[in-house]
């Protein structure tokens, strides 16, 4: 039986005029990888909306697994994230809200670990020549926020589905516009995410 994977990307934000996760999410929408069929959506870089959008998508699609993608402009490798923390902080979001050390969920756990096979993903990526490393911090901005929201939701609803977050470097297209960050080709970024999904399917 085929399983459903909810895959999310993000819209552009701050001085990143392109978000490569958006194109990857759009191009993989409807694709079948391993025993997963992918449903993709692009989330808003908006602290008041992104979590609601994600939780609504989970309710609507009833996925068997969730992978959220985000741009980490300046990073060199594919970074599956290990942990999400119960904090919103950082610069203004796309609606002008600037969180200052806010909690995401009152009484939520301080931190929650990814339930994706992140070590295996990193091994598979490196084995196929794509630099990858587990990251021990997803930051405190929107990426950490949606990772925390997904893990909190699966925990309080006793859902045993794998969920987590993968940060990716800039695409060449973005790096040329931005001027100060390393980049990968879009095809390699997309191949890396495909390998992560294949790894999840084999887990
Ligand atoms: N990256 C940001 C938010 C949106 C995105 O793609 C982050 O790392 O939090």
XYZ file of C-alpha atoms and ligand atoms in Angstrom:
212
model
C 0.000 0.000 0.000
C 1.351 3.416 -0.789
C 2.027 5.804 2.042
C 1.635 9.572 2.107
C 4.520 11.927 2.693
C 3.778 15.544 3.519
C 6.677 17.645 2.197
C 6.858 21.355 2.942
C 9.052 24.197 1.684
C 9.112 27.886 2.553
C 8.600 31.128 0.670
C 11.481 33.683 0.323
C 12.390 35.701 3.436
C 14.806 38.350 4.735
C 17.469 39.035 2.078
C 16.960 35.666 0.379
C 14.942 36.639 -2.694
C 14.550 33.020 -3.783
C 13.873 30.041 -1.536
C 15.145 26.854 -3.234
C 12.932 24.724 -0.967
C 9.880 26.178 -2.705
C 10.865 24.858 -6.145
C 11.901 21.466 -4.741
C 8.562 21.103 -2.931
C 6.640 22.128 -6.046
C 8.575 19.814 -8.361
C 8.212 16.806 -6.059
C 4.472 17.298 -5.549
C 2.718 14.122 -6.715
C 5.976 12.172 -7.181
C 6.279 8.582 -5.962
C 9.523 7.729 -4.151
C 9.888 4.266 -2.625
C 6.471 3.501 -1.209
C 5.660 7.174 -0.570
C 3.516 9.468 -2.666
C 4.360 13.094 -2.006
C 1.986 15.942 -1.246
C 3.851 19.238 -1.069
C 3.022 22.695 0.186
C 4.863 25.954 0.634
C 4.556 27.523 4.094
C 4.578 31.228 4.931
C 7.520 32.775 6.762
C 5.065 34.032 9.370
C 5.177 32.980 13.030
C 1.398 33.349 13.397
C 0.533 31.322 10.299
C 3.211 28.709 9.532
C 2.351 26.378 12.418
C -1.394 26.649 11.735
C -0.801 25.939 8.044
C 1.272 22.865 8.853
C -1.191 21.469 11.418
C -4.076 22.006 9.016
C -2.163 20.157 6.297
C -1.536 17.275 8.699
C -5.261 17.118 9.517
C -6.241 17.257 5.857
C -3.687 14.898 4.330
C -3.284 12.485 7.274
C 0.331 11.775 6.265
C 2.386 8.710 7.179
C 5.507 10.884 7.412
C 6.392 14.587 7.436
C 9.526 16.245 6.076
C 9.853 20.017 6.185
C 12.561 21.780 4.215
C 14.180 25.138 4.826
C 16.965 27.227 3.395
C 20.041 27.716 5.552
C 21.770 30.442 3.535
C 25.515 30.201 4.197
C 25.661 26.503 5.029
C 27.685 24.195 2.762
C 26.023 20.839 3.376
C 22.642 19.167 3.546
C 21.744 19.279 7.245
C 19.064 16.993 8.647
C 18.228 18.625 11.969
C 18.466 16.665 15.230
C 16.379 18.791 17.581
C 13.725 21.512 17.706
C 13.454 23.789 20.743
C 10.471 25.549 22.328
C 11.543 29.072 21.356
C 10.685 31.703 18.766
C 13.370 34.328 18.362
C 15.128 36.154 15.566
C 14.573 38.855 12.991
C 11.216 40.083 11.674
C 9.154 37.535 9.761
C 7.465 38.392 6.446
C 4.577 40.043 8.311
C 6.875 42.218 10.408
C 6.562 40.223 13.645
C 9.823 40.074 15.555
C 9.684 37.405 18.271
C 11.730 37.975 21.401
C 12.383 34.743 23.275
C 8.748 33.544 23.011
C 7.666 30.000 23.852
C 5.948 28.086 21.060
C 3.777 25.923 23.340
C 3.299 26.729 27.038
C 4.194 23.541 28.935
C 5.661 21.986 25.790
C 8.924 20.056 26.098
C 12.035 22.261 25.997
C 13.311 20.271 23.046
C 12.114 17.468 20.798
C 14.189 15.144 18.666
C 13.596 14.448 14.987
C 11.947 11.091 14.382
C 13.384 10.825 10.856
C 16.289 8.403 10.207
C 18.759 11.313 10.169
C 21.994 9.297 10.624
C 21.076 6.993 7.787
C 20.140 9.962 5.582
C 23.555 11.530 6.165
C 25.309 8.203 5.429
C 23.382 7.720 2.197
C 23.987 11.287 1.012
C 27.707 11.103 1.698
C 27.901 7.660 0.067
C 26.375 9.161 -3.074
C 28.842 12.057 -3.103
C 26.583 14.727 -1.628
C 28.088 16.449 1.451
C 25.821 16.079 4.470
C 26.025 16.284 8.237
C 23.546 16.187 11.114
C 22.942 19.683 12.476
C 22.445 20.077 16.210
C 20.569 23.353 15.944
C 17.746 24.369 13.641
C 18.029 27.897 15.071
C 15.084 29.740 16.629
C 13.418 31.092 13.500
C 10.638 29.662 11.305
C 12.409 26.384 10.525
C 12.817 25.466 14.168
C 9.227 26.652 14.687
C 7.626 24.292 12.146
C 9.837 21.376 13.200
C 8.749 21.912 16.807
C 5.084 22.247 15.793
C 5.148 18.952 13.856
C 6.892 17.012 16.641
C 4.698 18.504 19.360
C 1.571 17.643 17.378
C 2.606 14.044 16.730
C 3.529 13.654 20.399
C 0.332 15.032 21.918
C -1.792 13.068 19.449
C 0.190 9.856 19.962
C 0.966 9.576 16.263
C 3.951 7.366 15.589
C 4.747 8.872 12.191
C 8.296 9.986 11.400
C 8.648 13.772 11.280
C 11.470 16.247 11.078
C 13.334 18.928 9.235
C 16.125 19.236 6.670
C 18.050 22.460 6.032
C 19.636 22.923 2.611
C 22.230 25.325 1.185
C 21.426 28.042 -1.359
C 20.883 27.247 -5.036
C 23.203 28.866 -7.624
C 20.318 31.091 -8.665
C 19.956 32.479 -5.145
C 23.714 32.716 -4.504
C 24.208 34.887 -7.600
C 21.494 37.298 -6.470
C 22.692 37.288 -2.876
C 26.433 37.540 -3.506
C 27.838 36.167 -0.233
C 26.800 32.530 0.199
C 27.928 29.092 -1.074
C 25.595 27.206 -3.372
C 24.601 23.928 -4.977
C 22.826 23.322 -8.280
C 19.079 22.934 -8.046
C 19.378 19.412 -9.473
C 21.811 18.337 -6.741
C 19.624 19.864 -4.016
C 16.614 18.023 -5.387
C 18.590 14.780 -5.721
C 19.658 15.109 -2.091
C 16.057 15.433 -0.917
C 15.057 12.497 -3.107
C 17.796 10.393 -1.446
C 16.531 11.438 2.003
C 13.019 10.313 1.056
C 14.336 7.008 -0.369
C 16.176 6.468 2.910
C 13.007 7.124 4.872
C 11.128 4.674 2.648
C 13.742 1.990 3.305
C 13.863 2.586 7.071
N 14.708 29.101 6.381
C 14.441 29.860 7.582
C 12.975 30.130 7.574
C 12.504 29.818 6.212
C 13.609 29.084 5.578
O 13.567 28.533 4.458
C 15.000 29.209 8.835
O 16.056 28.555 8.746
O 14.432 29.340 9.912
